[in-house]
Amino acid sequence: MTKKLFAVLICSLSVFSQQKLFSQVLHTENFNVIVDSTKIFKGNFTPSFRFRNLKEEFLEIENTADISIRIKNHAFTIANKIEYSFFGDKSIMSGGFLYLEYVNLYNKKIAFEPFYQMHWNEIRGLDRKYAGGMNLRWRALVKENTGLYFGIGSLYEFERWNYSGVPDNLLPTNLSSIEVNRIRSNSYVSYKQQLGDLFDLDISGYYQPTFSEPFSNYRLASSFELTYNFTEYLGLRLLYQNIYDSSPLVPIDKLYHDVNFGVTISF
């Protein structure tokens, strides 16, 4: 059984890596926390529809999936999103990510989380982003229906931005892409709560400053997720996320909102 599960992950990874998979902050706490489950294999699939008010009306169809495997004190997670979008009269594939994480549960309270990410978000002008690092996760409170977690660590990131998400009146004369390499601190807090048999609540916040300019160059992000469970495997999810970048590389809005309403399939 375990060999079959690993085969599924390897095949999924090989498929995902063929896509152009590269947002500024990835809300990783929305993925499964397999180390706090008695299951060996756990996952979610969330197809959804979305509307955003950007330079032009933006309609999007997307699918997000995450799968986790746990073997004793070790867990591996792979998460992927592909977005197919309509921006005004244009049809584009506007964004996505690939996220890989290994968790080593050192003891009942502490876990080590090495991770790797690839992103892209054409609608905002993020041509691609690569990031990798490690967090130290503190399981401050873990009960049957409640979880409270804190994490701290660091990451290295490479980003390339263009001006596709910049309003026309703010476009500079030189439209060459901008690239940057940086090391950031990475910290988060996460609260998860099962509300009876019908609702799951997931709230998280993230802070990512640069080491060289921690008070002038930083990112803040938060996420609110509420899922109504029709059955053990089928739910209706409302997800609100935001990202605040104090110093964007191109002249886009510093605060970015994202509202998502869709059906989630769990196993």
Tab-separated table of C-alpha atoms in Angstrom:
chain	number	residue	atom	x	y	z
A	1	MET	CA	0.000	0.000	0.000
A	2	THR	CA	2.811	2.396	0.931
A	3	LYS	CA	4.591	1.752	-2.368
A	4	LYS	CA	1.441	2.625	-4.274
A	5	LEU	CA	1.085	5.890	-2.366
A	6	PHE	CA	4.663	6.893	-3.110
A	7	ALA	CA	4.088	6.045	-6.761
A	8	VAL	CA	1.121	8.426	-6.846
A	9	LEU	CA	3.251	11.233	-5.403
A	10	ILE	CA	6.117	10.650	-7.806
A	11	CYS	CA	3.806	10.611	-10.811
A	12	SER	CA	2.075	13.776	-9.609
A	13	LEU	CA	5.402	15.538	-9.156
A	14	SER	CA	6.585	14.585	-12.628
A	15	VAL	CA	3.389	15.957	-14.175
A	16	PHE	CA	3.402	19.190	-12.148
A	17	SER	CA	7.037	19.898	-12.923
A	18	GLN	CA	6.219	20.128	-16.623
A	19	GLN	CA	3.961	23.132	-15.971
A	20	LYS	CA	5.242	26.722	-15.650
A	21	LEU	CA	4.637	26.645	-11.909
A	22	PHE	CA	5.954	29.634	-10.047
A	23	SER	CA	2.372	34.905	-5.437
A	24	GLN	CA	4.566	36.495	-3.157
A	25	VAL	CA	3.497	34.699	0.015
A	26	LEU	CA	2.204	31.148	-0.155
A	27	HIS	CA	-0.415	30.460	2.545
A	28	THR	CA	0.971	27.042	3.417
A	29	GLU	CA	-1.114	26.535	6.555
A	30	ASN	CA	-4.150	25.922	4.345
A	31	PHE	CA	-2.627	22.584	3.392
A	32	ASN	CA	-3.127	19.428	5.427
A	33	VAL	CA	-1.347	19.015	8.755
A	34	ILE	CA	-0.767	15.301	8.414
A	35	VAL	CA	1.377	15.083	11.572
A	36	ASP	CA	-1.746	15.790	13.647
A	37	SER	CA	-3.807	13.061	12.020
A	38	THR	CA	-4.011	9.337	12.617
A	39	LYS	CA	-4.228	8.851	8.846
A	40	ILE	CA	-1.288	7.696	6.756
A	41	PHE	CA	-2.607	9.271	3.554
A	42	LYS	CA	-4.603	12.509	3.399
A	43	GLY	CA	-5.542	15.030	0.742
A	44	ASN	CA	-7.819	17.734	-0.648
A	45	PHE	CA	-8.977	18.741	-4.111
A	46	THR	CA	-10.704	22.122	-4.485
A	47	PRO	CA	-12.052	23.145	-7.874
A	48	SER	CA	-13.453	26.685	-7.762
A	49	PHE	CA	-14.550	29.854	-9.552
A	50	ARG	CA	-13.319	33.382	-8.760
A	51	PHE	CA	-13.912	37.035	-9.711
A	52	ARG	CA	-11.470	39.902	-9.100
A	53	ASN	CA	-11.497	43.620	-9.898
A	54	LEU	CA	-8.117	44.386	-11.466
A	55	LYS	CA	-7.280	46.487	-14.544
A	56	GLU	CA	-10.110	44.665	-16.325
A	57	GLU	CA	-12.736	42.186	-15.151
A	58	PHE	CA	-11.104	38.906	-14.280
A	59	LEU	CA	-12.921	35.534	-14.235
A	60	GLU	CA	-11.036	32.445	-13.198
A	61	ILE	CA	-11.473	28.691	-13.009
A	62	GLU	CA	-8.916	26.883	-10.919
A	63	ASN	CA	-8.062	23.679	-9.111
A	64	THR	CA	-5.975	23.337	-5.961
A	65	ALA	CA	-4.768	19.996	-4.632
A	66	ASP	CA	-2.619	18.886	-1.732
A	67	ILE	CA	-1.620	15.374	-0.722
A	68	SER	CA	0.270	14.275	2.412
A	69	ILE	CA	1.785	10.998	3.539
A	70	ARG	CA	2.877	10.217	7.084
A	71	ILE	CA	5.167	7.373	8.123
A	72	LYS	CA	5.839	7.387	11.880
A	73	ASN	CA	7.469	10.782	12.643
A	74	HIS	CA	8.019	11.734	9.020
A	75	ALA	CA	5.594	13.421	6.631
A	76	PHE	CA	5.777	14.600	3.037
A	77	THR	CA	3.375	17.086	1.414
A	78	ILE	CA	2.980	18.084	-2.216
A	79	ALA	CA	0.570	20.888	-3.164
A	80	ASN	CA	-0.262	22.287	-6.575
A	81	LYS	CA	-2.540	24.904	-8.123
A	82	ILE	CA	-3.324	25.634	-11.756
A	83	GLU	CA	-5.423	28.675	-12.776
A	84	TYR	CA	-7.130	29.179	-16.125
A	85	SER	CA	-8.291	32.764	-16.451
A	86	PHE	CA	-10.132	35.244	-18.626
A	87	PHE	CA	-8.801	38.800	-18.366
A	88	GLY	CA	-11.123	41.108	-20.240
A	89	ASP	CA	-11.446	39.516	-23.684
A	90	LYS	CA	-8.197	37.557	-23.371
A	91	SER	CA	-7.923	33.937	-22.326
A	92	ILE	CA	-4.770	33.234	-20.297
A	93	MET	CA	-3.359	30.722	-17.839
A	94	SER	CA	-2.649	33.215	-15.118
A	95	GLY	CA	-1.049	31.501	-12.167
A	96	GLY	CA	-0.128	28.528	-10.104
A	97	PHE	CA	2.350	27.023	-7.712
A	98	LEU	CA	4.123	23.866	-6.722
A	99	TYR	CA	4.931	23.353	-3.039
A	100	LEU	CA	6.994	20.554	-1.496
A	101	GLU	CA	7.455	20.075	2.241
A	102	TYR	CA	9.094	17.482	4.444
A	103	VAL	CA	8.201	17.430	8.142
A	104	ASN	CA	10.304	15.728	10.797
A	105	LEU	CA	8.387	15.505	14.054
A	106	TYR	CA	11.270	15.810	16.509
A	107	ASN	CA	9.042	15.395	19.560
A	108	LYS	CA	5.440	16.070	20.611
A	109	LYS	CA	5.960	19.845	20.482
A	110	ILE	CA	8.647	20.566	17.881
A	111	ALA	CA	8.838	19.773	14.165
A	112	PHE	CA	11.359	20.710	11.454
A	113	GLU	CA	9.911	21.827	8.101
A	114	PRO	CA	12.249	22.083	5.086
A	115	PHE	CA	10.314	23.307	2.023
A	116	TYR	CA	10.612	24.333	-1.612
A	117	GLN	CA	8.229	26.506	-3.673
A	118	MET	CA	7.748	27.590	-7.283
A	119	HIS	CA	5.139	30.230	-8.216
A	120	TRP	CA	3.941	32.403	-11.041
A	121	ASN	CA	1.132	34.961	-11.220
A	122	GLU	CA	0.933	36.586	-14.628
A	123	ILE	CA	-2.055	38.759	-13.769
A	124	ARG	CA	0.028	40.670	-11.179
A	125	GLY	CA	3.252	40.603	-13.172
A	126	LEU	CA	5.101	37.898	-11.222
A	127	ASP	CA	6.813	36.037	-14.033
A	128	ARG	CA	8.335	33.472	-11.694
A	129	LYS	CA	9.463	32.896	-8.158
A	130	TYR	CA	11.622	30.203	-6.593
A	131	ALA	CA	11.979	29.892	-2.832
A	132	GLY	CA	13.382	27.389	-0.376
A	133	GLY	CA	14.079	27.304	3.335
A	134	MET	CA	13.248	25.710	6.662
A	135	ASN	CA	10.917	26.470	9.562
A	136	LEU	CA	10.879	25.344	13.159
A	137	ARG	CA	7.257	24.544	14.053
A	138	TRP	CA	5.982	24.663	17.641
A	139	ARG	CA	2.782	22.740	18.298
A	140	ALA	CA	1.629	25.000	21.120
A	141	LEU	CA	-1.791	23.388	21.539
A	142	VAL	CA	-2.999	20.172	19.935
A	143	LYS	CA	-6.301	18.642	21.005
A	144	GLU	CA	-8.899	16.522	19.263
A	145	ASN	CA	-10.691	19.501	17.675
A	146	THR	CA	-8.206	22.358	18.202
A	147	GLY	CA	-4.718	23.219	17.013
A	148	LEU	CA	-2.509	26.263	17.657
A	149	TYR	CA	0.891	26.474	15.954
A	150	PHE	CA	3.778	28.912	15.700
A	151	GLY	CA	6.606	28.757	13.182
A	152	ILE	CA	9.862	30.621	12.627
A	153	GLY	CA	12.602	30.181	10.066
A	154	SER	CA	14.172	31.706	6.975
A	155	LEU	CA	13.998	31.363	3.207
A	156	TYR	CA	15.906	32.279	0.075
A	157	GLU	CA	13.870	33.633	-2.847
A	158	PHE	CA	14.409	34.574	-6.475
A	159	GLU	CA	11.755	36.706	-8.207
A	160	ARG	CA	11.327	38.067	-11.717
A	161	TRP	CA	8.636	40.716	-12.284
A	162	ASN	CA	7.284	42.351	-15.431
A	163	TYR	CA	4.754	45.195	-15.873
A	164	SER	CA	1.671	43.251	-17.003
A	165	GLY	CA	-0.146	44.066	-13.727
A	166	VAL	CA	0.769	47.781	-13.650
A	167	PRO	CA	-1.855	50.402	-14.644
A	168	ASP	CA	-1.027	52.169	-17.893
A	169	ASN	CA	-0.561	55.582	-16.225
A	170	LEU	CA	2.155	54.148	-13.956
A	171	LEU	CA	4.193	52.363	-16.614
A	172	PRO	CA	7.860	53.483	-16.770
A	173	THR	CA	9.790	54.168	-19.958
A	174	ASN	CA	11.965	51.100	-19.471
A	175	LEU	CA	9.746	47.996	-19.428
A	176	SER	CA	12.535	45.477	-18.858
A	177	SER	CA	11.828	42.762	-16.309
A	178	ILE	CA	13.211	43.188	-12.787
A	179	GLU	CA	14.969	40.351	-10.966
A	180	VAL	CA	15.955	40.111	-7.309
A	181	ASN	CA	17.570	37.571	-4.960
A	182	ARG	CA	16.881	37.921	-1.253
A	183	ILE	CA	16.990	36.118	2.077
A	184	ARG	CA	13.989	36.662	4.319
A	185	SER	CA	12.958	35.700	7.808
A	186	ASN	CA	9.768	33.677	7.835
A	187	SER	CA	7.305	33.370	10.722
A	188	TYR	CA	3.677	32.372	11.060
A	189	VAL	CA	0.877	31.624	13.513
A	190	SER	CA	-1.909	29.191	12.728
A	191	TYR	CA	-5.195	28.343	14.476
A	192	LYS	CA	-7.342	25.385	13.419
A	193	GLN	CA	-10.706	24.465	14.935
A	194	GLN	CA	-13.383	21.875	14.216
A	195	LEU	CA	-16.784	23.355	15.052
A	196	GLY	CA	-18.906	20.277	15.683
A	197	ASP	CA	-19.258	17.841	12.808
A	198	LEU	CA	-20.162	20.401	10.163
A	199	PHE	CA	-17.614	23.249	10.155
A	200	ASP	CA	-13.823	23.559	9.995
A	201	LEU	CA	-12.151	26.905	10.747
A	202	ASP	CA	-8.587	27.711	9.683
A	203	ILE	CA	-6.971	31.116	10.431
A	204	SER	CA	-3.306	31.968	9.847
A	205	GLY	CA	-0.965	34.962	9.641
A	206	TYR	CA	2.522	35.362	8.114
A	207	TYR	CA	5.389	37.866	8.474
A	208	GLN	CA	8.369	37.867	6.087
A	209	PRO	CA	10.895	40.709	6.519
A	210	THR	CA	14.262	40.943	4.809
A	211	PHE	CA	17.251	40.692	7.128
A	212	SER	CA	18.867	43.814	5.662
A	213	GLU	CA	15.749	46.062	5.947
A	214	PRO	CA	13.361	44.385	8.412
A	215	PHE	CA	11.263	47.518	9.096
A	216	SER	CA	10.986	48.891	5.554
A	217	ASN	CA	10.998	45.788	3.363
A	218	TYR	CA	8.609	43.143	4.594
A	219	ARG	CA	5.520	41.156	3.683
A	220	LEU	CA	2.439	40.494	5.773
A	221	ALA	CA	-0.222	37.965	4.842
A	222	SER	CA	-3.291	36.405	6.420
A	223	SER	CA	-5.821	33.736	5.581
A	224	PHE	CA	-9.346	32.904	6.769
A	225	GLU	CA	-10.928	29.626	5.695
A	226	LEU	CA	-14.321	28.246	6.702
A	227	THR	CA	-15.519	24.895	5.358
A	228	TYR	CA	-19.031	23.496	5.656
A	229	ASN	CA	-18.863	19.713	5.437
A	230	PHE	CA	-21.807	18.122	3.638
A	231	THR	CA	-20.294	14.687	4.209
A	232	GLU	CA	-17.001	13.246	5.400
A	233	TYR	CA	-15.547	13.798	1.918
A	234	LEU	CA	-17.430	16.759	0.419
A	235	GLY	CA	-17.523	20.366	1.639
A	236	LEU	CA	-18.256	23.949	0.647
A	237	ARG	CA	-15.332	26.319	1.317
A	238	LEU	CA	-15.075	30.097	1.743
A	239	LEU	CA	-11.470	31.318	1.607
A	240	TYR	CA	-10.221	34.891	2.039
A	241	GLN	CA	-6.507	35.667	1.739
A	242	ASN	CA	-4.475	38.858	1.507
A	243	ILE	CA	-0.858	39.907	1.024
A	244	TYR	CA	0.714	43.261	1.925
A	245	ASP	CA	4.100	44.029	0.365
A	246	SER	CA	5.731	47.159	1.785
A	247	SER	CA	8.133	47.516	-1.161
A	248	PRO	CA	6.848	45.935	-4.394
A	249	LEU	CA	9.408	45.789	-7.188
A	250	VAL	CA	6.922	47.201	-9.719
A	251	PRO	CA	4.224	49.891	-9.047
A	252	ILE	CA	1.279	47.634	-8.197
A	253	ASP	CA	-1.040	47.935	-5.184
A	254	LYS	CA	0.758	47.064	-1.973
A	255	LEU	CA	-2.320	45.278	-0.598
A	256	TYR	CA	-3.729	42.356	-2.564
A	257	HIS	CA	-7.066	40.646	-1.752
A	258	ASP	CA	-8.209	37.230	-2.915
A	259	VAL	CA	-11.676	35.752	-2.238
A	260	ASN	CA	-12.422	32.175	-3.227
A	261	PHE	CA	-15.672	30.185	-2.916
A	262	GLY	CA	-15.794	26.578	-4.045
A	263	VAL	CA	-16.310	22.903	-3.365
A	264	THR	CA	-13.609	20.846	-1.642
A	265	ILE	CA	-13.159	17.089	-1.921
A	266	SER	CA	-11.248	15.429	0.942
A	267	PHE	CA	-9.972	11.923	1.623
